[in-house]
Structure formats: C-alpha cells, structure tokens
C-alpha cells in the first residue's frame, strides 16, 4: 500500500523502520499537544488584531444539543483545526503540515477520525507517511509556498495531505488515496493568500477549519467510489502551479490585496 511505499522510501534514505516510526510518534505527540493546548486556551491572540481565540468555545458548542446533529462532527473537527492554528498564532509549537499557517488541518482530521473510530498508533504513523508523500508530490509538481502560489499551496496542500491520510487510515486503496488528494486540491485551486496585517490569523485560522471539512468530505467521496476519476492529481498540480504563476503578486502572501486591504 501507499504507506509501505512511503516507508520503503524513508528506509532507502538511510533510516531504519523503527527510527522512522519513532519520529512519526514524536510528530503525532506534538500534534496532540498543540490541539490540547489550543482547546484549553482562552483570550486574545497576540499581534495587534485583537482576534479572540474561538477553538475552546466552538468545541464546547460541538458538545451541546443546539445544532443539527450532523453539524456536531463538523464543528468539533473545526475546533480541533482552529485550536492548532491559534496555538501557532500565539507562538506555540506545531508541526508544519506543510506550513505553520496550515498546521491545523492534518492533526484535526486525524483527531476527528480517532474520535469516531478506534485507530491504533501504527495506523496514525502510516497515515502520516501517506500525508508526507502527498506533500512531497505537491512540492515537486507545484508548490507549498503561499508566497509562490497563494493559499492553494498551503491550505490546499494541507487538505490534500489530510484527505489522503484519512482515506488510507480508513482502508482506502492507492487509487482512492490519490482520488481524495486530487479532490481536495481541485477545490482549493485559485485560493489567494491575503492575510490581514500579514499575520497568520485572518483568514488563516478559519481556513484551517474549512480545509479540514473539505479533507474529510474528499476522503468520504473517494472511499465511496472505486478510485477512478476524471482528473489526476498530477494534472491538478500542474493547474495549481500555473494558477500560482498567473496570480497577481498582491494575492500571494504580500498582505497588499484582498482581505488584507479591506
């Protein structure tokens, strides 16, 4: 499977499988710590925008009976993502996945799946391997830099990584994994990077939540199909790269356009 291929690649680069798994465990521990810290913290984020932390409140709301039942899981997953994004915005330790500004998506998706299903550590490790392969493919075929291609390279890539990881952890085959990653990328194409005052807060924190929901839905759609689809991941990445090249500079992490200028 995809995780076996990814592991073979890591071993070929000079590490033993136990060393790789130990590192993956450390990565997962930091992801969990960031999520837990973000869910517990209250108050205003530093930086001058006076952005209130929302993760803890959203998580509490996800446990209430005020919402339509099917929205509870969405809000819970969103709270996980925003917890990590808020932890990052306050200078906390996160795992770049693939970047700091998009660090909430992958841990949120993994947390949400573990909230619903009993998933062992080795499955989490394998899903992280799959996510890493997707990030490497994006980096090779397009970019994971908001300064190069806009937010499609950050939240778009994070969502694709998480969609692939989720599909793998839930038993999807290699075709379904590629399908999930492509769906997530395709529906972030053209996403601009225009953070207010150049801070990774608005719209970045909320975008982690939306990227998470897209990843979970992409995984569900891929798992519900046989993995055959019209557009390949490689083709979507070619489009991502060209879209980034065509994107005006003010929409690529310069804080000189879009939301950044009101």
PDB file of C-alpha atoms in Angstrom:
ATOM      1  CA  UNK A   1       0.000   0.000   0.000  1.00  0.00           C
ATOM      2  CA  UNK A   2       0.857   3.692  -0.018  1.00  0.00           C
ATOM      3  CA  UNK A   3       2.308   3.620   3.499  1.00  0.00           C
ATOM      4  CA  UNK A   4       4.585   0.687   2.585  1.00  0.00           C
ATOM      5  CA  UNK A   5       5.923   2.621  -0.403  1.00  0.00           C
ATOM      6  CA  UNK A   6       6.493   5.706   1.747  1.00  0.00           C
ATOM      7  CA  UNK A   7       8.265   3.662   4.414  1.00  0.00           C
ATOM      8  CA  UNK A   8      10.492   1.967   1.822  1.00  0.00           C
ATOM      9  CA  UNK A   9      11.448   5.421   0.565  1.00  0.00           C
ATOM     10  CA  UNK A  10      12.398   6.591   4.081  1.00  0.00           C
ATOM     11  CA  UNK A  11      14.443   3.424   4.677  1.00  0.00           C
ATOM     12  CA  UNK A  12      16.183   3.909   1.311  1.00  0.00           C
ATOM     13  CA  UNK A  13      17.254   7.349   2.529  1.00  0.00           C
ATOM     14  CA  UNK A  14      19.239   5.765   5.348  1.00  0.00           C
ATOM     15  CA  UNK A  15      16.888   5.393   8.323  1.00  0.00           C
ATOM     16  CA  UNK A  16      15.658   2.153   9.861  1.00  0.00           C
ATOM     17  CA  UNK A  17      11.932   1.494  10.114  1.00  0.00           C
ATOM     18  CA  UNK A  18      11.995   1.767  13.956  1.00  0.00           C
ATOM     19  CA  UNK A  19      13.728   5.151  13.650  1.00  0.00           C
ATOM     20  CA  UNK A  20      11.100   6.374  11.189  1.00  0.00           C
ATOM     21  CA  UNK A  21       8.256   5.160  13.404  1.00  0.00           C
ATOM     22  CA  UNK A  22       9.809   6.795  16.470  1.00  0.00           C
ATOM     23  CA  UNK A  23       9.968  10.120  14.626  1.00  0.00           C
ATOM     24  CA  UNK A  24       6.362   9.742  13.434  1.00  0.00           C
ATOM     25  CA  UNK A  25       5.304   9.116  17.028  1.00  0.00           C
ATOM     26  CA  UNK A  26       7.052  12.321  18.112  1.00  0.00           C
ATOM     27  CA  UNK A  27       5.296  14.228  15.313  1.00  0.00           C
ATOM     28  CA  UNK A  28       1.920  12.857  16.414  1.00  0.00           C
ATOM     29  CA  UNK A  29       2.661  13.762  20.050  1.00  0.00           C
ATOM     30  CA  UNK A  30       3.380  17.383  19.110  1.00  0.00           C
ATOM     31  CA  UNK A  31       0.187  17.484  17.028  1.00  0.00           C
ATOM     32  CA  UNK A  32      -1.802  16.220  20.010  1.00  0.00           C
ATOM     33  CA  UNK A  33      -0.128  18.661  22.408  1.00  0.00           C
ATOM     34  CA  UNK A  34      -0.861  21.585  20.088  1.00  0.00           C
ATOM     35  CA  UNK A  35      -4.505  20.537  19.773  1.00  0.00           C
ATOM     36  CA  UNK A  36      -4.962  20.121  23.527  1.00  0.00           C
ATOM     37  CA  UNK A  37      -3.228  23.422  24.315  1.00  0.00           C
ATOM     38  CA  UNK A  38      -5.334  25.262  21.768  1.00  0.00           C
ATOM     39  CA  UNK A  39      -8.572  23.771  23.066  1.00  0.00           C
ATOM     40  CA  UNK A  40      -7.800  24.893  26.618  1.00  0.00           C
ATOM     41  CA  UNK A  41      -6.565  28.434  25.966  1.00  0.00           C
ATOM     42  CA  UNK A  42      -8.865  31.474  26.068  1.00  0.00           C
ATOM     43  CA  UNK A  43      -8.331  35.185  25.475  1.00  0.00           C
ATOM     44  CA  UNK A  44      -6.956  37.372  22.705  1.00  0.00           C
ATOM     45  CA  UNK A  45      -4.235  36.324  20.270  1.00  0.00           C
ATOM     46  CA  UNK A  46      -1.076  38.450  20.199  1.00  0.00           C
ATOM     47  CA  UNK A  47      -0.211  40.586  17.183  1.00  0.00           C
ATOM     48  CA  UNK A  48      -2.447  43.636  17.471  1.00  0.00           C
ATOM     49  CA  UNK A  49      -5.552  42.468  15.576  1.00  0.00           C
ATOM     50  CA  UNK A  50      -7.319  41.606  18.843  1.00  0.00           C
ATOM     51  CA  UNK A  51      -8.518  38.300  17.410  1.00  0.00           C
ATOM     52  CA  UNK A  52     -10.302  36.290  20.120  1.00  0.00           C
ATOM     53  CA  UNK A  53      -9.492  32.614  20.451  1.00  0.00           C
ATOM     54  CA  UNK A  54     -12.536  30.579  19.423  1.00  0.00           C
ATOM     55  CA  UNK A  55     -11.428  26.942  19.461  1.00  0.00           C
ATOM     56  CA  UNK A  56     -12.412  26.215  23.083  1.00  0.00           C
ATOM     57  CA  UNK A  57     -15.842  27.823  22.658  1.00  0.00           C
ATOM     58  CA  UNK A  58     -16.521  26.053  19.367  1.00  0.00           C
ATOM     59  CA  UNK A  59     -15.508  22.745  20.884  1.00  0.00           C
ATOM     60  CA  UNK A  60     -17.935  23.273  23.792  1.00  0.00           C
ATOM     61  CA  UNK A  61     -20.683  24.178  21.320  1.00  0.00           C
ATOM     62  CA  UNK A  62     -19.975  20.972  19.373  1.00  0.00           C
ATOM     63  CA  UNK A  63     -20.892  19.021  22.514  1.00  0.00           C
ATOM     64  CA  UNK A  64     -24.205  20.867  23.010  1.00  0.00           C
ATOM     65  CA  UNK A  65     -27.591  19.985  21.566  1.00  0.00           C
ATOM     66  CA  UNK A  66     -28.171  23.364  19.911  1.00  0.00           C
ATOM     67  CA  UNK A  67     -27.011  22.290  16.459  1.00  0.00           C
ATOM     68  CA  UNK A  68     -28.493  19.945  13.872  1.00  0.00           C
ATOM     69  CA  UNK A  69     -26.980  16.565  14.695  1.00  0.00           C
ATOM     70  CA  UNK A  70     -24.951  16.204  11.508  1.00  0.00           C
ATOM     71  CA  UNK A  71     -23.143  19.505  12.173  1.00  0.00           C
ATOM     72  CA  UNK A  72     -21.684  18.428  15.520  1.00  0.00           C
ATOM     73  CA  UNK A  73     -18.795  16.480  14.000  1.00  0.00           C
ATOM     74  CA  UNK A  74     -18.045  19.313  11.556  1.00  0.00           C
ATOM     75  CA  UNK A  75     -17.842  21.850  14.362  1.00  0.00           C
ATOM     76  CA  UNK A  76     -15.754  19.520  16.522  1.00  0.00           C
ATOM     77  CA  UNK A  77     -13.271  18.954  13.680  1.00  0.00           C
ATOM     78  CA  UNK A  78     -13.214  22.702  13.010  1.00  0.00           C
ATOM     79  CA  UNK A  79     -12.435  23.356  16.676  1.00  0.00           C
ATOM     80  CA  UNK A  80      -9.515  20.908  16.529  1.00  0.00           C
ATOM     81  CA  UNK A  81      -8.108  22.682  13.463  1.00  0.00           C
ATOM     82  CA  UNK A  82      -8.532  26.148  14.912  1.00  0.00           C
ATOM     83  CA  UNK A  83      -7.004  25.030  18.213  1.00  0.00           C
ATOM     84  CA  UNK A  84      -3.742  24.216  16.431  1.00  0.00           C
ATOM     85  CA  UNK A  85      -3.916  27.348  14.256  1.00  0.00           C
ATOM     86  CA  UNK A  86      -4.475  29.529  17.335  1.00  0.00           C
ATOM     87  CA  UNK A  87      -1.659  27.766  19.155  1.00  0.00           C
ATOM     88  CA  UNK A  88       0.577  28.596  16.176  1.00  0.00           C
ATOM     89  CA  UNK A  89      -0.626  32.213  16.113  1.00  0.00           C
ATOM     90  CA  UNK A  90       0.390  32.594  19.773  1.00  0.00           C
ATOM     91  CA  UNK A  91       3.916  31.273  19.167  1.00  0.00           C
ATOM     92  CA  UNK A  92       3.221  27.690  20.254  1.00  0.00           C
ATOM     93  CA  UNK A  93       4.948  24.602  18.902  1.00  0.00           C
ATOM     94  CA  UNK A  94       3.266  22.978  15.909  1.00  0.00           C
ATOM     95  CA  UNK A  95       4.146  20.538  13.138  1.00  0.00           C
ATOM     96  CA  UNK A  96       4.423  22.202   9.731  1.00  0.00           C
ATOM     97  CA  UNK A  97       1.970  20.226   7.606  1.00  0.00           C
ATOM     98  CA  UNK A  98       3.029  21.502   5.144  1.00  0.00           C
ATOM     99  CA  UNK A  99       3.429  25.011   6.660  1.00  0.00           C
ATOM    100  CA  UNK A 100       2.876  26.761  10.001  1.00  0.00           C
ATOM    101  CA  UNK A 101      -0.175  28.599   8.702  1.00  0.00           C
ATOM    102  CA  UNK A 102      -1.827  25.354   7.579  1.00  0.00           C
ATOM    103  CA  UNK A 103      -0.663  23.211  10.506  1.00  0.00           C
ATOM    104  CA  UNK A 104      -4.149  22.572  11.904  1.00  0.00           C
ATOM    105  CA  UNK A 105      -5.691  20.544   9.092  1.00  0.00           C
ATOM    106  CA  UNK A 106      -3.872  17.212   9.317  1.00  0.00           C
ATOM    107  CA  UNK A 107      -3.995  16.853  13.134  1.00  0.00           C
ATOM    108  CA  UNK A 108      -7.665  17.875  13.113  1.00  0.00           C
ATOM    109  CA  UNK A 109      -8.605  15.226  10.565  1.00  0.00           C
ATOM    110  CA  UNK A 110      -6.692  12.547  12.479  1.00  0.00           C
ATOM    111  CA  UNK A 111      -8.248  13.669  15.782  1.00  0.00           C
ATOM    112  CA  UNK A 112     -11.720  13.596  14.267  1.00  0.00           C
ATOM    113  CA  UNK A 113     -11.303  10.082  12.874  1.00  0.00           C
ATOM    114  CA  UNK A 114      -9.972   8.886  16.235  1.00  0.00           C
ATOM    115  CA  UNK A 115     -12.990  10.491  17.938  1.00  0.00           C
ATOM    116  CA  UNK A 116     -15.257   8.302  15.818  1.00  0.00           C
ATOM    117  CA  UNK A 117     -13.201   5.135  15.445  1.00  0.00           C
ATOM    118  CA  UNK A 118     -10.642   3.137  17.411  1.00  0.00           C
ATOM    119  CA  UNK A 119      -7.431   3.795  15.476  1.00  0.00           C
ATOM    120  CA  UNK A 120      -4.108   2.437  16.722  1.00  0.00           C
ATOM    121  CA  UNK A 121      -0.791   4.286  16.782  1.00  0.00           C
ATOM    122  CA  UNK A 122       0.632   2.294  13.863  1.00  0.00           C
ATOM    123  CA  UNK A 123      -2.321   3.403  11.721  1.00  0.00           C
ATOM    124  CA  UNK A 124      -1.669   7.019  12.685  1.00  0.00           C
ATOM    125  CA  UNK A 125       2.004   6.583  11.771  1.00  0.00           C
ATOM    126  CA  UNK A 126       1.057   5.093   8.412  1.00  0.00           C
ATOM    127  CA  UNK A 127      -1.377   7.923   7.701  1.00  0.00           C
ATOM    128  CA  UNK A 128       1.360  10.472   8.448  1.00  0.00           C
ATOM    129  CA  UNK A 129       3.617   8.662   5.964  1.00  0.00           C
ATOM    130  CA  UNK A 130       0.891   8.932   3.326  1.00  0.00           C
ATOM    131  CA  UNK A 131       0.397  12.634   4.094  1.00  0.00           C
ATOM    132  CA  UNK A 132       4.128  13.206   3.716  1.00  0.00           C
ATOM    133  CA  UNK A 133       4.160  11.559   0.295  1.00  0.00           C
ATOM    134  CA  UNK A 134       1.329  13.816  -0.876  1.00  0.00           C
ATOM    135  CA  UNK A 135       3.212  16.898   0.366  1.00  0.00           C
ATOM    136  CA  UNK A 136       6.337  15.765  -1.487  1.00  0.00           C
ATOM    137  CA  UNK A 137       4.335  15.244  -4.682  1.00  0.00           C
ATOM    138  CA  UNK A 138       2.814  18.732  -4.374  1.00  0.00           C
ATOM    139  CA  UNK A 139       6.224  20.269  -3.718  1.00  0.00           C
ATOM    140  CA  UNK A 140       7.629  18.541  -6.792  1.00  0.00           C
ATOM    141  CA  UNK A 141       4.686  19.308  -9.084  1.00  0.00           C
ATOM    142  CA  UNK A 142       3.625  22.737  -7.815  1.00  0.00           C
ATOM    143  CA  UNK A 143       4.490  24.476  -4.524  1.00  0.00           C
ATOM    144  CA  UNK A 144       3.668  24.531  -0.806  1.00  0.00           C
ATOM    145  CA  UNK A 145       4.566  28.223  -0.523  1.00  0.00           C
ATOM    146  CA  UNK A 146       1.913  30.910  -0.164  1.00  0.00           C
ATOM    147  CA  UNK A 147       4.437  33.427  -1.494  1.00  0.00           C
ATOM    148  CA  UNK A 148       4.752  31.385  -4.709  1.00  0.00           C
ATOM    149  CA  UNK A 149       1.218  30.143  -5.405  1.00  0.00           C
ATOM    150  CA  UNK A 150      -1.092  31.633  -2.780  1.00  0.00           C
ATOM    151  CA  UNK A 151      -3.037  29.773  -0.117  1.00  0.00           C
ATOM    152  CA  UNK A 152      -3.867  26.933  -2.516  1.00  0.00           C
ATOM    153  CA  UNK A 153      -0.299  25.779  -1.839  1.00  0.00           C
ATOM    154  CA  UNK A 154      -0.779  25.894   1.922  1.00  0.00           C
ATOM    155  CA  UNK A 155      -4.348  25.049   2.969  1.00  0.00           C
ATOM    156  CA  UNK A 156      -4.908  23.287  -0.365  1.00  0.00           C
ATOM    157  CA  UNK A 157      -1.908  21.046   0.192  1.00  0.00           C
ATOM    158  CA  UNK A 158      -2.765  20.504   3.857  1.00  0.00           C
ATOM    159  CA  UNK A 159      -6.285  19.461   2.887  1.00  0.00           C
ATOM    160  CA  UNK A 160      -4.953  17.053   0.252  1.00  0.00           C
ATOM    161  CA  UNK A 161      -2.476  15.579   2.741  1.00  0.00           C
ATOM    162  CA  UNK A 162      -5.251  15.104   5.300  1.00  0.00           C
ATOM    163  CA  UNK A 163      -7.719  13.690   2.751  1.00  0.00           C
ATOM    164  CA  UNK A 164      -5.147  11.120   1.633  1.00  0.00           C
ATOM    165  CA  UNK A 165      -4.211  10.276   5.227  1.00  0.00           C
ATOM    166  CA  UNK A 166      -7.857   9.806   6.173  1.00  0.00           C
ATOM    167  CA  UNK A 167      -8.541   7.621   3.148  1.00  0.00           C
ATOM    168  CA  UNK A 168      -5.530   5.463   3.962  1.00  0.00           C
ATOM    169  CA  UNK A 169      -6.381   5.125   7.651  1.00  0.00           C
ATOM    170  CA  UNK A 170      -9.944   4.086   6.746  1.00  0.00           C
ATOM    171  CA  UNK A 171      -8.778   1.307   4.432  1.00  0.00           C
ATOM    172  CA  UNK A 172      -8.791   3.010   1.053  1.00  0.00           C
ATOM    173  CA  UNK A 173      -6.591   1.650  -1.722  1.00  0.00           C
ATOM    174  CA  UNK A 174      -3.898   3.626  -3.516  1.00  0.00           C
ATOM    175  CA  UNK A 175      -6.311   4.801  -6.242  1.00  0.00           C
ATOM    176  CA  UNK A 176      -8.798   6.077  -3.665  1.00  0.00           C
ATOM    177  CA  UNK A 177      -5.990   7.838  -1.774  1.00  0.00           C
ATOM    178  CA  UNK A 178      -4.913   9.653  -4.946  1.00  0.00           C
ATOM    179  CA  UNK A 179      -8.563  10.458  -5.698  1.00  0.00           C
ATOM    180  CA  UNK A 180      -9.056  12.024  -2.240  1.00  0.00           C
ATOM    181  CA  UNK A 181      -5.926  14.148  -2.564  1.00  0.00           C
ATOM    182  CA  UNK A 182      -6.982  15.360  -6.012  1.00  0.00           C
ATOM    183  CA  UNK A 183     -10.490  16.272  -4.856  1.00  0.00           C
ATOM    184  CA  UNK A 184      -9.057  18.346  -2.003  1.00  0.00           C
ATOM    185  CA  UNK A 185      -6.550  20.121  -4.264  1.00  0.00           C
ATOM    186  CA  UNK A 186      -9.098  20.749  -7.005  1.00  0.00           C
ATOM    187  CA  UNK A 187     -11.455  22.595  -4.693  1.00  0.00           C
ATOM    188  CA  UNK A 188      -8.764  24.896  -3.352  1.00  0.00           C
ATOM    189  CA  UNK A 189      -7.464  25.931  -6.801  1.00  0.00           C
ATOM    190  CA  UNK A 190      -7.070  29.697  -7.033  1.00  0.00           C
ATOM    191  CA  UNK A 191      -7.214  30.292  -3.273  1.00  0.00           C
ATOM    192  CA  UNK A 192      -5.383  33.539  -2.571  1.00  0.00           C
ATOM    193  CA  UNK A 193      -3.133  34.439   0.341  1.00  0.00           C
ATOM    194  CA  UNK A 194      -4.041  37.884   1.683  1.00  0.00           C
ATOM    195  CA  UNK A 195      -3.616  37.862   5.470  1.00  0.00           C
ATOM    196  CA  UNK A 196      -4.715  40.985   7.312  1.00  0.00           C
ATOM    197  CA  UNK A 197      -1.637  42.921   8.520  1.00  0.00           C
ATOM    198  CA  UNK A 198       0.486  39.999   7.329  1.00  0.00           C
ATOM    199  CA  UNK A 199      -0.421  37.963  10.402  1.00  0.00           C
ATOM    200  CA  UNK A 200      -1.321  34.285  10.125  1.00  0.00           C
ATOM    201  CA  UNK A 201      -4.709  34.925  11.742  1.00  0.00           C
ATOM    202  CA  UNK A 202      -7.425  36.300   9.443  1.00  0.00           C
ATOM    203  CA  UNK A 203      -8.450  34.436   7.294  1.00  0.00           C
ATOM    204  CA  UNK A 204      -5.840  31.755   8.003  1.00  0.00           C
ATOM    205  CA  UNK A 205      -7.128  30.306  11.282  1.00  0.00           C
ATOM    206  CA  UNK A 206     -10.648  29.764   9.954  1.00  0.00           C
ATOM    207  CA  UNK A 207      -9.255  28.390   6.695  1.00  0.00           C
ATOM    208  CA  UNK A 208      -7.699  25.534   8.660  1.00  0.00           C
ATOM    209  CA  UNK A 209     -11.225  24.604   9.744  1.00  0.00           C
ATOM    210  CA  UNK A 210     -12.628  24.765   6.216  1.00  0.00           C
ATOM    211  CA  UNK A 211      -9.695  22.806   4.795  1.00  0.00           C
ATOM    212  CA  UNK A 212     -10.378  20.150   7.412  1.00  0.00           C
ATOM    213  CA  UNK A 213     -14.040  19.780   6.418  1.00  0.00           C
ATOM    214  CA  UNK A 214     -13.095  19.568   2.729  1.00  0.00           C
ATOM    215  CA  UNK A 215     -10.489  16.902   3.535  1.00  0.00           C
ATOM    216  CA  UNK A 216     -12.974  14.758   5.450  1.00  0.00           C
ATOM    217  CA  UNK A 217     -15.546  15.060   2.680  1.00  0.00           C
ATOM    218  CA  UNK A 218     -12.961  14.335  -0.028  1.00  0.00           C
ATOM    219  CA  UNK A 219     -11.979  11.177   1.856  1.00  0.00           C
ATOM    220  CA  UNK A 220     -15.617  10.137   2.186  1.00  0.00           C
ATOM    221  CA  UNK A 221     -16.254  10.701  -1.530  1.00  0.00           C
ATOM    222  CA  UNK A 222     -13.120   8.773  -2.518  1.00  0.00           C
ATOM    223  CA  UNK A 223     -13.963   5.867  -0.213  1.00  0.00           C
ATOM    224  CA  UNK A 224     -17.488   5.767  -1.663  1.00  0.00           C
ATOM    225  CA  UNK A 225     -16.098   5.388  -5.196  1.00  0.00           C
ATOM    226  CA  UNK A 226     -13.782   2.875  -6.850  1.00  0.00           C
ATOM    227  CA  UNK A 227     -10.961   5.417  -7.139  1.00  0.00           C
ATOM    228  CA  UNK A 228     -11.379   6.170 -10.837  1.00  0.00           C
ATOM    229  CA  UNK A 229     -11.804   9.869 -11.584  1.00  0.00           C
ATOM    230  CA  UNK A 230     -11.553  12.282 -14.496  1.00  0.00           C
ATOM    231  CA  UNK A 231      -8.696  14.492 -13.281  1.00  0.00           C
ATOM    232  CA  UNK A 232      -5.430  13.062 -11.960  1.00  0.00           C
ATOM    233  CA  UNK A 233      -3.585  14.558  -9.001  1.00  0.00           C
ATOM    234  CA  UNK A 234      -0.635  15.355 -11.283  1.00  0.00           C
ATOM    235  CA  UNK A 235      -2.913  17.293 -13.635  1.00  0.00           C
ATOM    236  CA  UNK A 236      -4.475  19.226 -10.756  1.00  0.00           C
ATOM    237  CA  UNK A 237      -0.977  20.146  -9.553  1.00  0.00           C
ATOM    238  CA  UNK A 238       0.006  21.415 -12.994  1.00  0.00           C
ATOM    239  CA  UNK A 239      -3.046  23.649 -12.848  1.00  0.00           C
ATOM    240  CA  UNK A 240      -2.174  24.750  -9.313  1.00  0.00           C
ATOM    241  CA  UNK A 241       1.309  25.744 -10.402  1.00  0.00           C
ATOM    242  CA  UNK A 242       0.088  27.655 -13.461  1.00  0.00           C
ATOM    243  CA  UNK A 243      -2.632  29.373 -11.419  1.00  0.00           C
ATOM    244  CA  UNK A 244       0.019  30.474  -8.941  1.00  0.00           C
ATOM    245  CA  UNK A 245       2.200  31.846 -11.730  1.00  0.00           C
ATOM    246  CA  UNK A 246      -0.780  33.758 -13.151  1.00  0.00           C
ATOM    247  CA  UNK A 247      -1.888  35.071  -9.734  1.00  0.00           C
ATOM    248  CA  UNK A 248      -1.169  38.755  -9.135  1.00  0.00           C
ATOM    249  CA  UNK A 249       1.572  39.328  -6.580  1.00  0.00           C
ATOM    250  CA  UNK A 250      -0.772  41.171  -4.212  1.00  0.00           C
ATOM    251  CA  UNK A 251      -2.655  37.892  -3.685  1.00  0.00           C
ATOM    252  CA  UNK A 252       0.453  35.901  -2.759  1.00  0.00           C
ATOM    253  CA  UNK A 253       1.296  36.464   0.909  1.00  0.00           C
ATOM    254  CA  UNK A 254       2.195  40.127   0.473  1.00  0.00           C
ATOM    255  CA  UNK A 255      -0.749  41.498   2.507  1.00  0.00           C
ATOM    256  CA  UNK A 256      -1.241  44.147  -0.214  1.00  0.00           C
ATOM    257  CA  UNK A 257      -4.556  42.955  -1.674  1.00  0.00           C
ATOM    258  CA  UNK A 258      -7.876  41.258  -0.986  1.00  0.00           C
ATOM    259  CA  UNK A 259      -8.910  40.937   2.644  1.00  0.00           C
ATOM    260  CA  UNK A 260      -5.631  42.497   3.740  1.00  0.00           C
ATOM    261  CA  UNK A 261      -6.697  45.923   2.472  1.00  0.00           C
ATOM    262  CA  UNK A 262     -10.377  45.696   3.438  1.00  0.00           C
TER     263      UNK A 262
END
